[in-house]
Tab-separated table of C-alpha atoms in Angstrom:
chain	number	residue	atom	x	y	z
P	88	MET	CA	-16.516	-34.108	-4.936
P	89	THR	CA	-15.573	-37.585	-5.473
P	90	LYS	CA	-16.938	-39.660	-2.695
P	91	ASN	CA	-16.647	-43.306	-1.383
P	92	ILE	CA	-13.372	-43.941	-2.576
P	93	ASN	CA	-11.930	-46.967	-0.899
P	94	ARG	CA	-8.894	-46.469	1.394
P	95	LYS	CA	-7.937	-50.066	1.363
P	96	GLU	CA	-8.108	-50.151	-2.452
P	97	TYR	CA	-5.674	-46.998	-2.563
P	98	LEU	CA	-3.192	-48.718	-0.347
P	99	GLU	CA	-3.219	-52.468	-1.365
P	100	SER	CA	-3.073	-52.221	-5.021
P	101	LYS	CA	-2.050	-49.699	-7.693
P	102	PRO	CA	-5.322	-47.731	-7.871
P	103	ARG	CA	-6.185	-44.968	-10.281
P	104	LEU	CA	-4.293	-42.123	-8.417
P	105	LEU	CA	-2.617	-39.131	-9.888
P	106	PRO	CA	1.124	-40.371	-9.623
P	107	SER	CA	3.791	-38.513	-7.593
P	108	VAL	CA	1.416	-36.139	-5.733
P	109	SER	CA	0.106	-36.347	-2.488
P	110	ILE	CA	-1.460	-33.621	-0.237
P	111	ASP	CA	-0.904	-32.807	3.541
P	112	CYS	CA	-3.156	-30.742	5.883
P	113	VAL	CA	-1.932	-28.751	8.541
P	114	ILE	CA	-5.094	-28.026	10.812
P	115	PHE	CA	-4.421	-25.491	13.446
P	116	GLY	CA	-7.056	-25.214	16.214
P	117	PHE	CA	-7.654	-22.042	18.203
P	118	SER	CA	-9.494	-21.502	21.561
P	119	ASN	CA	-9.495	-19.817	24.955
P	120	ASN	CA	-5.982	-18.514	23.863
P	121	GLN	CA	-4.504	-21.677	23.040
P	122	LEU	CA	-3.032	-22.649	19.674
P	123	LYS	CA	-2.981	-26.355	18.845
P	124	ILE	CA	-2.178	-28.774	15.921
P	125	LEU	CA	-3.985	-31.838	14.738
P	126	LEU	CA	-1.983	-35.010	14.558
P	127	LEU	CA	-2.630	-38.706	13.704
P	128	LYS	CA	-0.818	-41.625	15.214
P	129	PHE	CA	-0.271	-44.558	12.781
P	130	LYS	CA	-1.579	-47.663	14.127
P	131	ASN	CA	0.728	-49.964	16.067
P	132	THR	CA	3.745	-47.710	15.497
P	133	ASP	CA	5.171	-44.590	17.305
P	134	PHE	CA	4.757	-42.482	13.818
P	135	TYR	CA	2.885	-39.334	14.280
P	136	ALA	CA	1.846	-37.485	11.001
P	137	LEU	CA	-0.117	-34.829	9.489
P	138	PRO	CA	-3.334	-35.927	7.962
P	139	GLY	CA	-2.669	-36.721	4.143
P	140	GLY	CA	-3.309	-38.596	1.279
P	141	PHE	CA	-3.638	-38.761	-2.401
P	142	ILE	CA	-5.733	-37.417	-5.423
P	143	SER	CA	-7.919	-39.579	-7.827
P	144	ILE	CA	-7.207	-39.125	-11.200
P	145	GLU	CA	-10.649	-37.938	-11.988
P	146	GLU	CA	-10.769	-35.531	-8.864
P	147	ASP	CA	-10.121	-31.618	-8.606
P	148	LEU	CA	-7.138	-30.967	-6.231
P	149	SER	CA	-9.035	-28.798	-4.190
P	150	ASP	CA	-11.763	-31.555	-3.767
P	151	ALA	CA	-9.293	-34.144	-2.783
P	152	ALA	CA	-7.869	-32.051	-0.184
P	153	LEU	CA	-11.389	-32.162	1.492
P	154	ARG	CA	-11.811	-35.535	0.912
P	155	VAL	CA	-8.502	-36.499	2.435
P	156	LEU	CA	-9.007	-34.348	5.539
P	157	GLU	CA	-12.387	-36.088	5.913
P	158	GLU	CA	-11.303	-39.318	5.362
P	159	ARG	CA	-8.163	-39.234	7.791
P	160	THR	CA	-10.106	-36.931	10.633
P	161	GLY	CA	-13.841	-37.033	10.076
P	162	LEU	CA	-13.598	-33.095	9.726
P	163	ARG	CA	-16.077	-31.771	7.079
P	164	ASP	CA	-16.582	-28.235	5.814
P	165	ILE	CA	-13.356	-26.882	6.645
P	166	TYR	CA	-11.859	-23.995	4.766
P	167	LEU	CA	-8.514	-25.118	3.468
P	168	GLU	CA	-6.032	-23.125	1.801
P	169	GLN	CA	-2.789	-24.244	-0.437
P	170	PHE	CA	0.163	-22.778	1.059
P	171	TYR	CA	3.329	-24.566	-0.586
P	172	VAL	CA	4.518	-27.402	-2.282
P	173	PHE	CA	7.191	-29.543	-0.910
P	174	GLY	CA	9.303	-30.832	-3.585
P	175	SER	CA	12.770	-32.033	-2.717
P	176	LYS	CA	14.151	-34.890	-4.504
P	177	ASP	CA	14.878	-36.866	-1.223
P	178	ARG	CA	11.094	-36.977	-0.624
P	179	ARG	CA	11.142	-40.728	-1.123
P	180	TYR	CA	9.998	-42.514	2.132
P	181	ASP	CA	9.819	-46.104	1.234
P	182	GLN	CA	11.232	-47.572	4.638
P	183	THR	CA	8.892	-45.502	6.772
P	184	HIS	CA	5.981	-46.602	4.412
P	185	GLN	CA	6.842	-50.103	4.603
P	186	LYS	CA	6.790	-49.953	8.482
P	187	ILE	CA	3.433	-47.914	8.570
P	188	MET	CA	1.757	-50.643	6.308
P	189	GLU	CA	3.058	-53.416	8.385
P	190	GLY	CA	1.348	-51.808	11.414
P	191	ASN	CA	-1.713	-52.538	9.430
P	192	GLY	CA	-0.775	-56.059	8.469
P	193	ILE	CA	0.077	-55.174	4.890
P	194	ILE	CA	3.275	-55.936	3.031
P	195	LEU	CA	4.040	-53.533	0.170
P	196	LYS	CA	5.147	-55.010	-3.076
P	197	PRO	CA	8.475	-53.738	-4.299
P	198	ASN	CA	6.721	-51.599	-7.100
P	199	HIS	CA	4.142	-50.294	-4.978
P	200	PHE	CA	3.429	-46.556	-5.475
P	201	LEU	CA	3.932	-45.580	-2.005
P	202	LEU	CA	7.548	-46.357	-2.446
P	203	ASP	CA	7.986	-43.760	-5.185
P	204	ARG	CA	9.230	-40.280	-4.955
P	205	PHE	CA	6.245	-37.751	-4.246
P	206	ILE	CA	5.829	-33.862	-4.043
P	207	SER	CA	3.311	-32.790	-1.440
P	208	ILE	CA	0.905	-29.820	-1.694
P	209	GLY	CA	0.310	-28.302	1.657
P	210	TYR	CA	-3.005	-26.887	2.701
P	211	TYR	CA	-3.725	-25.294	6.086
P	212	ALA	CA	-6.868	-24.279	8.035
P	213	LEU	CA	-7.507	-22.536	11.328
P	214	ILE	CA	-10.387	-23.747	13.242
P	215	ASP	CA	-12.088	-23.448	16.728
P	216	PHE	CA	-10.829	-26.797	18.129
P	217	SER	CA	-13.475	-26.511	20.972
P	218	LYS	CA	-16.080	-27.129	18.152
P	219	ALA	CA	-14.375	-29.821	16.344
P	220	ASN	CA	-14.644	-33.588	16.730
P	221	PRO	CA	-11.736	-35.274	15.094
P	222	ALA	CA	-11.770	-39.082	15.118
P	223	PRO	CA	-8.871	-41.472	13.841
P	224	ASP	CA	-9.281	-43.128	10.459
P	225	ASP	CA	-8.857	-46.987	10.079
P	226	LEU	CA	-4.930	-46.500	9.445
P	227	SER	CA	-4.768	-44.652	12.838
P	228	ASP	CA	-4.893	-45.378	16.501
P	229	SER	CA	-5.483	-41.496	17.430
P	230	CYS	CA	-6.303	-38.236	16.075
P	231	GLU	CA	-5.730	-35.441	18.684
P	232	TRP	CA	-4.862	-32.046	19.216
P	233	TYR	CA	-1.400	-31.281	20.519
P	234	ASP	CA	0.112	-28.028	21.948
P	235	LEU	CA	2.083	-26.294	19.603
P	236	ASP	CA	5.154	-26.292	21.994
P	237	LYS	CA	4.606	-30.195	22.732
P	238	VAL	CA	4.631	-31.571	19.218
P	239	PRO	CA	6.500	-34.733	18.905
P	240	SER	CA	8.920	-35.647	15.986
P	241	LEU	CA	6.595	-36.181	12.856
P	242	VAL	CA	7.302	-38.901	10.047
P	243	PHE	CA	8.680	-37.878	6.688
P	244	ASP	CA	9.338	-33.948	6.456
P	245	HIS	CA	6.300	-33.215	8.356
P	246	ASN	CA	7.871	-31.156	11.152
P	247	GLN	CA	9.229	-28.981	8.331
P	248	ILE	CA	5.777	-28.858	6.618
P	249	LEU	CA	4.182	-27.789	9.952
P	250	GLN	CA	6.836	-24.997	10.414
P	251	LYS	CA	6.079	-23.486	6.886
P	252	ALA	CA	2.356	-23.693	7.455
P	253	LEU	CA	2.831	-21.897	10.745
P	254	GLU	CA	5.057	-19.148	9.146
P	255	THR	CA	2.062	-18.697	6.487
P	256	LEU	CA	-0.326	-18.497	9.233
P	257	ARG	CA	1.231	-15.812	11.176
P	258	SER	CA	2.323	-13.794	8.045
P	259	ASP	CA	-1.311	-13.993	6.456
P	260	LEU	CA	-3.150	-13.452	9.820
P	261	ASP	CA	-4.178	-9.742	8.975
P	262	THR	CA	-5.857	-10.716	5.597
P	263	LYS	CA	-7.222	-14.181	6.758
P	264	LEU	CA	-8.566	-13.168	10.236
P	265	VAL	CA	-12.207	-12.389	9.263
P	266	GLY	CA	-12.626	-15.684	7.407
P	267	PHE	CA	-11.041	-17.721	10.223
P	268	ASN	CA	-14.447	-16.863	12.247
P	269	LEU	CA	-12.638	-17.477	15.735
P	270	LEU	CA	-13.744	-14.428	17.564
P	271	PRO	CA	-17.320	-13.755	19.060
P	272	GLU	CA	-19.574	-11.564	17.208
P	273	THR	CA	-18.421	-8.431	19.100
P	274	PHE	CA	-15.105	-8.128	21.019
P	275	THR	CA	-12.674	-5.742	22.506
P	276	ILE	CA	-9.280	-4.775	21.437
P	277	ASN	CA	-7.901	-7.006	24.486
P	278	GLU	CA	-9.612	-10.006	22.968
P	279	ILE	CA	-8.278	-9.745	19.493
P	280	GLN	CA	-4.793	-8.784	20.821
P	281	ARG	CA	-4.817	-12.139	22.832
P	282	LEU	CA	-5.528	-14.066	19.558
P	283	TYR	CA	-2.779	-12.402	17.741
P	284	GLU	CA	-0.494	-12.840	20.488
P	285	THR	CA	-1.230	-16.697	20.943
P	286	ILE	CA	-0.751	-17.165	17.163
P	287	LEU	CA	2.163	-15.238	16.830
P	288	GLY	CA	3.678	-16.658	20.123
P	289	GLU	CA	4.934	-13.464	21.412
P	290	LYS	CA	3.575	-10.340	23.518
P	291	LEU	CA	2.625	-7.278	21.838
P	292	VAL	CA	2.720	-3.484	22.940
P	293	ARG	CA	-0.779	-2.629	23.509
P	294	SER	CA	-0.626	0.988	21.813
P	295	ASN	CA	1.146	-0.421	18.583
P	296	PHE	CA	-1.226	-3.203	18.382
P	297	GLN	CA	-3.995	-0.998	18.592
P	298	ARG	CA	-2.855	1.265	15.872
P	299	LYS	CA	-1.863	-1.405	13.382
P	300	ILE	CA	-5.285	-3.450	13.933
P	301	LEU	CA	-7.387	-0.281	13.320
P	302	SER	CA	-5.376	0.900	10.366
P	303	LEU	CA	-6.365	-2.633	8.721
P	304	GLY	CA	-9.777	-1.101	8.085
P	305	ILE	CA	-11.599	-4.511	9.217
P	306	LEU	CA	-12.894	-3.286	12.430
P	307	GLU	CA	-15.954	-1.110	13.304
P	308	ARG	CA	-16.827	0.329	16.819
P	309	ILE	CA	-19.842	-0.049	18.184
P	310	GLU	CA	-21.443	3.065	19.799
P	311	LYS	CA	-21.574	2.761	23.593
P	312	LYS	CA	-25.052	3.095	25.215
P	313	MET	CA	-25.244	5.822	27.586
P	314	THR	CA	-25.863	4.160	30.947
P	315	GLY	CA	-23.287	6.013	33.050
P	316	ALA	CA	-21.212	3.015	34.364
P	317	ALA	CA	-20.808	1.680	30.762
P	318	ASN	CA	-18.451	4.623	29.850
P	319	LYS	CA	-15.875	2.886	32.047
P	320	ALA	CA	-16.213	-0.458	29.822
P	321	PRO	CA	-13.789	-0.797	26.916
P	322	TYR	CA	-15.031	-0.101	23.289
P	323	VAL	CA	-16.452	-3.131	21.560
P	324	TYR	CA	-15.981	-3.789	17.943
P	325	ARG	CA	-17.083	-6.020	15.184
P	326	PHE	CA	-15.857	-6.985	11.735
P	327	VAL	CA	-16.792	-4.477	9.017
P	328	GLY	CA	-19.914	-5.636	7.197
P	329	GLN	CA	-20.539	-8.613	9.484
U	298	MET	CA	20.936	-28.154	-10.200
U	299	THR	CA	20.703	-30.912	-12.878
U	300	LYS	CA	22.229	-29.854	-15.983
U	301	ASN	CA	22.184	-30.839	-19.830
U	302	ILE	CA	18.852	-32.704	-19.570
U	303	ASN	CA	18.202	-33.195	-23.195
U	304	ARG	CA	14.540	-31.806	-24.422
U	305	LYS	CA	14.249	-33.873	-27.342
U	306	GLU	CA	14.468	-36.908	-25.128
U	307	TYR	CA	11.942	-35.435	-22.722
U	308	LEU	CA	9.441	-35.081	-25.521
U	309	GLU	CA	10.062	-38.065	-28.025
U	310	SER	CA	9.902	-40.774	-25.811
U	311	LYS	CA	8.856	-41.641	-22.133
U	312	PRO	CA	11.648	-40.112	-20.089
U	313	ARG	CA	12.515	-40.224	-16.448
U	314	LEU	CA	10.106	-37.359	-15.253
U	315	LEU	CA	8.085	-37.089	-12.164
U	316	PRO	CA	4.684	-38.149	-13.686
U	317	SER	CA	1.744	-35.921	-13.300
U	318	VAL	CA	3.504	-32.710	-12.519
U	319	SER	CA	4.477	-29.759	-14.623
U	320	ILE	CA	5.923	-26.072	-13.746
U	321	ASP	CA	4.617	-22.943	-15.372
U	322	CYS	CA	6.575	-19.868	-15.127
U	323	VAL	CA	5.249	-16.370	-15.119
U	324	ILE	CA	7.742	-13.688	-15.801
U	325	PHE	CA	6.704	-10.093	-15.404
U	326	GLY	CA	8.749	-7.359	-16.568
U	327	PHE	CA	8.989	-3.884	-15.329
U	328	SER	CA	10.770	-0.869	-16.763
U	329	ASN	CA	9.973	2.793	-17.511
U	330	ASN	CA	6.562	2.517	-15.932
U	331	GLN	CA	5.550	-0.225	-18.001
U	332	LEU	CA	4.582	-3.798	-16.887
U	333	LYS	CA	4.859	-6.673	-19.457
U	334	ILE	CA	4.755	-10.403	-19.486
U	335	LEU	CA	7.071	-13.082	-21.407
U	336	LEU	CA	5.389	-15.313	-23.717
U	337	LEU	CA	6.589	-18.124	-26.050
U	338	LYS	CA	4.985	-18.805	-29.372
U	339	PHE	CA	5.142	-22.525	-30.428
U	340	LYS	CA	6.980	-23.251	-33.645
U	341	ASN	CA	4.553	-23.495	-36.857
U	342	THR	CA	1.422	-22.890	-34.477
U	343	ASP	CA	-0.730	-19.752	-33.352
U	344	PHE	CA	-0.119	-21.020	-29.782
U	345	TYR	CA	1.253	-18.675	-27.266
U	346	ALA	CA	2.239	-20.049	-23.819
U	347	LEU	CA	3.818	-19.292	-20.738
U	348	PRO	CA	7.477	-20.854	-20.414
U	349	GLY	CA	6.840	-24.382	-18.839
U	350	GLY	CA	8.484	-27.741	-18.461
U	351	PHE	CA	8.647	-31.079	-16.491
U	352	ILE	CA	10.659	-32.092	-13.383
U	353	SER	CA	13.279	-35.020	-13.500
U	354	ILE	CA	12.774	-37.780	-11.176
U	355	GLU	CA	16.139	-36.850	-9.430
U	356	GLU	CA	15.659	-33.126	-9.216
U	357	ASP	CA	14.381	-30.624	-6.595
U	358	LEU	CA	11.318	-28.738	-7.560
U	359	SER	CA	12.859	-25.483	-7.228
U	360	ASP	CA	16.002	-26.381	-9.261
U	361	ALA	CA	13.520	-27.639	-12.038
U	362	ALA	CA	11.647	-24.384	-11.976
U	363	LEU	CA	15.109	-22.521	-12.725
U	364	ARG	CA	16.056	-25.222	-15.488
U	365	VAL	CA	12.716	-25.033	-17.204
U	366	LEU	CA	12.917	-21.191	-17.413
U	367	GLU	CA	16.681	-21.189	-18.591
U	368	GLU	CA	15.826	-23.810	-21.187
U	369	ARG	CA	12.561	-22.246	-22.512
U	370	THR	CA	13.815	-18.617	-22.616
U	371	GLY	CA	17.552	-18.406	-21.801
U	372	LEU	CA	17.034	-16.381	-18.600
U	373	ARG	CA	19.398	-17.274	-15.746
U	374	ASP	CA	19.576	-16.399	-11.994
U	375	ILE	CA	15.972	-15.185	-11.855
U	376	TYR	CA	14.432	-15.153	-8.304
U	377	LEU	CA	11.185	-17.461	-8.826
U	378	GLU	CA	8.502	-17.986	-6.195
U	379	GLN	CA	5.955	-20.546	-5.937
U	380	PHE	CA	2.441	-19.104	-6.043
U	381	TYR	CA	-0.269	-21.676	-6.788
U	382	VAL	CA	-0.987	-25.134	-7.804
U	383	PHE	CA	-3.347	-25.529	-10.640
U	384	GLY	CA	-5.172	-28.815	-10.194
U	385	SER	CA	-8.333	-29.127	-12.062
U	386	LYS	CA	-9.259	-32.856	-13.241
U	387	ASP	CA	-9.784	-31.315	-16.595
U	388	ARG	CA	-5.965	-30.436	-17.154
U	389	ARG	CA	-5.543	-32.874	-19.771
U	390	TYR	CA	-4.582	-31.263	-22.939
U	391	ASP	CA	-4.142	-33.907	-25.350
U	392	GLN	CA	-5.319	-32.614	-28.637
U	393	THR	CA	-3.259	-29.238	-28.156
U	394	HIS	CA	-0.234	-31.293	-27.311
U	395	GLN	CA	-0.544	-33.199	-30.434
U	396	LYS	CA	-0.770	-30.031	-32.492
U	397	ILE	CA	2.127	-28.444	-30.825
U	398	MET	CA	4.315	-31.530	-31.415
U	399	GLU	CA	2.960	-31.578	-35.171
U	400	GLY	CA	4.635	-28.310	-35.460
U	401	ASN	CA	7.886	-29.584	-34.654
U	402	GLY	CA	7.247	-32.687	-36.554
U	403	ILE	CA	6.642	-34.916	-33.819
U	404	ILE	CA	3.765	-37.428	-33.785
U	405	LEU	CA	3.007	-38.390	-30.177
U	406	LYS	CA	2.228	-42.185	-29.403
U	407	PRO	CA	-1.009	-42.886	-27.929
U	408	ASN	CA	0.286	-43.504	-24.580
U	409	HIS	CA	2.746	-40.609	-24.369
U	410	PHE	CA	3.083	-38.869	-21.189
U	411	LEU	CA	2.176	-35.463	-22.483
U	412	LEU	CA	-1.331	-36.801	-23.097
U	413	ASP	CA	-2.027	-37.374	-19.307
U	414	ARG	CA	-3.528	-35.122	-16.682
U	415	PHE	CA	-1.046	-32.666	-15.072
U	416	ILE	CA	-1.195	-30.671	-12.215
U	417	SER	CA	0.768	-27.569	-12.627
U	418	ILE	CA	2.948	-25.510	-10.291
U	419	GLY	CA	3.062	-21.916	-10.798
U	420	TYR	CA	6.198	-19.819	-10.360
U	421	TYR	CA	6.508	-16.065	-10.895
U	422	ALA	CA	9.213	-13.260	-11.010
U	423	LEU	CA	9.320	-9.698	-11.502
U	424	ILE	CA	12.335	-8.516	-13.423
U	425	ASP	CA	13.726	-5.420	-15.269
U	426	PHE	CA	12.909	-6.212	-18.972
U	427	SER	CA	15.470	-3.682	-20.056
U	428	LYS	CA	18.127	-5.774	-18.691
U	429	ALA	CA	16.853	-9.347	-19.935
U	430	ASN	CA	17.701	-10.977	-23.015
U	431	PRO	CA	15.052	-13.681	-23.714
U	432	ALA	CA	15.524	-15.980	-26.672
U	433	PRO	CA	13.452	-18.758	-28.029
U	434	ASP	CA	14.094	-22.328	-27.478
U	435	ASP	CA	14.018	-25.018	-30.323
U	436	LEU	CA	10.258	-25.597	-29.739
U	437	SER	CA	9.468	-22.234	-30.172
U	438	ASP	CA	9.111	-19.370	-33.117
U	439	SER	CA	9.538	-16.307	-30.468
U	440	CYS	CA	9.862	-15.606	-26.724
U	441	GLU	CA	8.895	-11.774	-26.403
U	442	TRP	CA	7.728	-9.374	-24.036
U	443	TYR	CA	3.966	-8.419	-24.228
U	444	ASP	CA	2.115	-5.388	-22.785
U	445	LEU	CA	-0.257	-6.856	-19.901
U	446	ASP	CA	-3.392	-5.317	-21.731
U	447	LYS	CA	-2.182	-6.959	-25.187
U	448	VAL	CA	-2.002	-10.705	-23.945
U	449	PRO	CA	-3.167	-12.839	-26.803
U	450	SER	CA	-5.242	-15.936	-26.092
U	451	LEU	CA	-3.002	-18.632	-24.446
U	452	VAL	CA	-3.015	-22.351	-24.472
U	453	PHE	CA	-4.204	-24.561	-22.014
U	454	ASP	CA	-5.457	-22.740	-18.783
U	455	HIS	CA	-2.430	-20.204	-19.127
U	456	ASN	CA	-4.646	-17.214	-19.086
U	457	GLN	CA	-5.873	-18.223	-15.631
U	458	ILE	CA	-2.466	-18.861	-14.423
U	459	LEU	CA	-1.381	-15.264	-15.674
U	460	GLN	CA	-4.269	-13.816	-14.072
U	461	LYS	CA	-3.739	-15.669	-10.648
U	462	ALA	CA	0.251	-14.663	-10.926
U	463	LEU	CA	-0.930	-11.028	-11.460
U	464	GLU	CA	-3.255	-11.183	-8.158
U	465	THR	CA	-0.452	-12.557	-6.284
U	466	LEU	CA	1.871	-10.070	-7.481
U	467	ARG	CA	-0.371	-7.198	-6.458
U	468	SER	CA	-1.073	-8.380	-3.196
U	469	ASP	CA	2.412	-9.325	-2.249
U	470	LEU	CA	3.990	-6.095	-3.637
U	471	ASP	CA	4.423	-4.406	-0.188
U	472	THR	CA	6.491	-7.321	1.152
U	473	LYS	CA	8.310	-8.370	-1.872
U	474	LEU	CA	9.114	-4.840	-3.414
U	475	VAL	CA	12.618	-4.609	-1.895
U	476	GLY	CA	13.798	-8.035	-3.247
U	477	PHE	CA	12.374	-7.109	-6.700
U	478	ASN	CA	15.196	-4.714	-7.108
U	479	LEU	CA	13.470	-2.529	-9.681
U	480	LEU	CA	14.295	1.091	-8.468
U	481	PRO	CA	17.653	2.947	-8.541
U	482	GLU	CA	19.410	3.159	-5.628
U	483	THR	CA	17.687	6.410	-4.342
U	484	PHE	CA	14.363	7.534	-5.469
U	485	THR	CA	11.465	9.754	-4.839
U	486	ILE	CA	7.981	9.021	-3.505
U	487	ASN	CA	6.907	9.937	-6.938
U	488	GLU	CA	8.945	7.257	-8.405
U	489	ILE	CA	7.789	4.546	-6.015
U	490	GLN	CA	4.345	5.683	-6.523
U	491	ARG	CA	4.515	5.190	-10.327
U	492	LEU	CA	5.938	1.842	-9.938
U	493	TYR	CA	2.868	0.763	-7.653
U	494	GLU	CA	0.350	2.318	-10.280
U	495	THR	CA	2.051	0.406	-13.170
U	496	ILE	CA	1.700	-2.882	-11.144
U	497	LEU	CA	-1.803	-2.221	-9.567
U	498	GLY	CA	-3.207	-1.007	-12.895
U	499	GLU	CA	-4.787	2.137	-11.136
U	500	LYS	CA	-4.275	5.616	-9.937
U	501	LEU	CA	-3.474	6.255	-6.325
U	502	VAL	CA	-3.966	9.225	-4.069
U	503	ARG	CA	-0.544	10.850	-3.379
U	504	SER	CA	-1.090	11.517	0.233
U	505	ASN	CA	-2.865	8.202	1.028
U	506	PHE	CA	0.115	6.498	-0.931
U	507	GLN	CA	2.900	8.477	0.841
U	508	ARG	CA	1.414	7.584	4.349
U	509	LYS	CA	0.903	3.997	3.772
U	510	ILE	CA	4.443	3.293	1.888
U	511	LEU	CA	6.197	5.172	5.054
U	512	SER	CA	4.207	3.102	7.319
U	513	LEU	CA	5.730	-0.175	6.005
U	514	GLY	CA	8.842	0.922	7.519
U	515	ILE	CA	10.968	-0.158	4.522
U	516	LEU	CA	12.330	3.411	3.437
U	517	GLU	CA	14.706	5.646	4.743
U	518	ARG	CA	14.785	9.335	3.868
U	519	ILE	CA	18.103	10.697	2.878
U	520	GLU	CA	19.135	13.977	4.521
U	521	LYS	CA	19.132	17.063	2.198
U	522	LYS	CA	22.234	18.863	1.478
U	523	MET	CA	22.008	22.291	2.456
U	524	THR	CA	22.557	24.005	-1.126
U	525	GLY	CA	19.911	26.348	-1.075
U	526	ALA	CA	17.977	25.626	-4.375
U	527	ALA	CA	17.921	21.937	-3.162
U	528	ASN	CA	15.317	22.783	-0.701
U	529	LYS	CA	12.749	22.778	-3.300
U	530	ALA	CA	13.608	19.470	-4.532
U	531	PRO	CA	11.412	16.417	-3.369
U	532	TYR	CA	12.896	14.195	-0.513
U	533	VAL	CA	14.925	11.325	-1.814
U	534	TYR	CA	14.755	7.710	-0.324
U	535	ARG	CA	16.306	4.418	-0.273
U	536	PHE	CA	15.548	1.031	1.167
U	537	VAL	CA	16.379	0.594	4.784
U	538	GLY	CA	19.657	-1.215	4.949
U	539	GLN	CA	20.560	-1.186	1.510
């Protein structure tokens, strides 16, 4: 992974970056049956944004995504997954970029690369926000978790990128659940149903949910110890092979 | 959709293209329980490749994918879906591009954009190859369907792109099946099982397959007419709402 690329150098002059391509990271946080999203606020502006950045000409795309996330938020060792490329011809945000840079005391030259059209490659992750400590970078006043139903208006097409990431998270939940690592070692059907309900944003029927989650073949039931009262407790499960 | 962009103009000089970004199309063909893949052979070379191309600076990414596919293969009105971005820092194929262009009688200048590093955005489709009539473009000697187990060595990282597309097709089959439109209006469980087996490349157990495909909720059974002998015929299904 390419390290120590100077952000000021990126932004003040035309650096050795891959032209036309940016990365945006949608970091969902789950804990205690709450779903949140990580947003930055650009310095001296009212502009909220997903953490994003650019790719060095000598850097793998996947390494760039990890570096960008770490530089913008301080978060490391996150499992990021590509989910979509945003490629509208209207993705040219020169006036917004001008204002963002003015908030940092920088005036962009007329041919600055930030004024060009970009396609943006979206990456997403779902992590336990109670265990993460994000911090703003030197371009931002804040880097904080927001409830999904209290997301402010975002710059560029970032509201649309967030919405597409949420759709992907919801439709991929069955296959990505084990990797997200959001449940304790052992858990009840009730606990896993709460997680689904929080992420899907809707109540589920217990019997249907139980049938469906068991049919995925990812859970194994732990045998109850024969201690009398324990027979009244719900069954406890863990992920197969964990 | 941007039309009539001159391919020669793209390739002989530095045109108004989005820098650093290419598109590659993986077109799978299914018919009569065979799965094939559409490949081009570059003129006067032994180089086989997926149909690919570039994005105009004033063109939406999704429009560019359709235009590139049509220009390279003649295929129109195909439902293309993004599946992955290939972003290795080693995606710089200057010598191969030189040889491809030499086959077309073109010598690339040292600063030609084809010699740069590109990320490539992969799109895939699954169509009925018996109803498609692909034709080579002016860069190619041929544009033909190949059996999946007889794919030649491809240029660039195109074998890897094909493999990733195949994995995506297989894992998305349950949710994309209806849209692919590859079955007659009504069909038996046997017919749909053959389609799955062909695409997954493996035999499936009849009882397990029947249970799984019915549980998806995409099929409805058509009531048998009471004509005596018909009761020995298998049940016939159609897609819900079709």
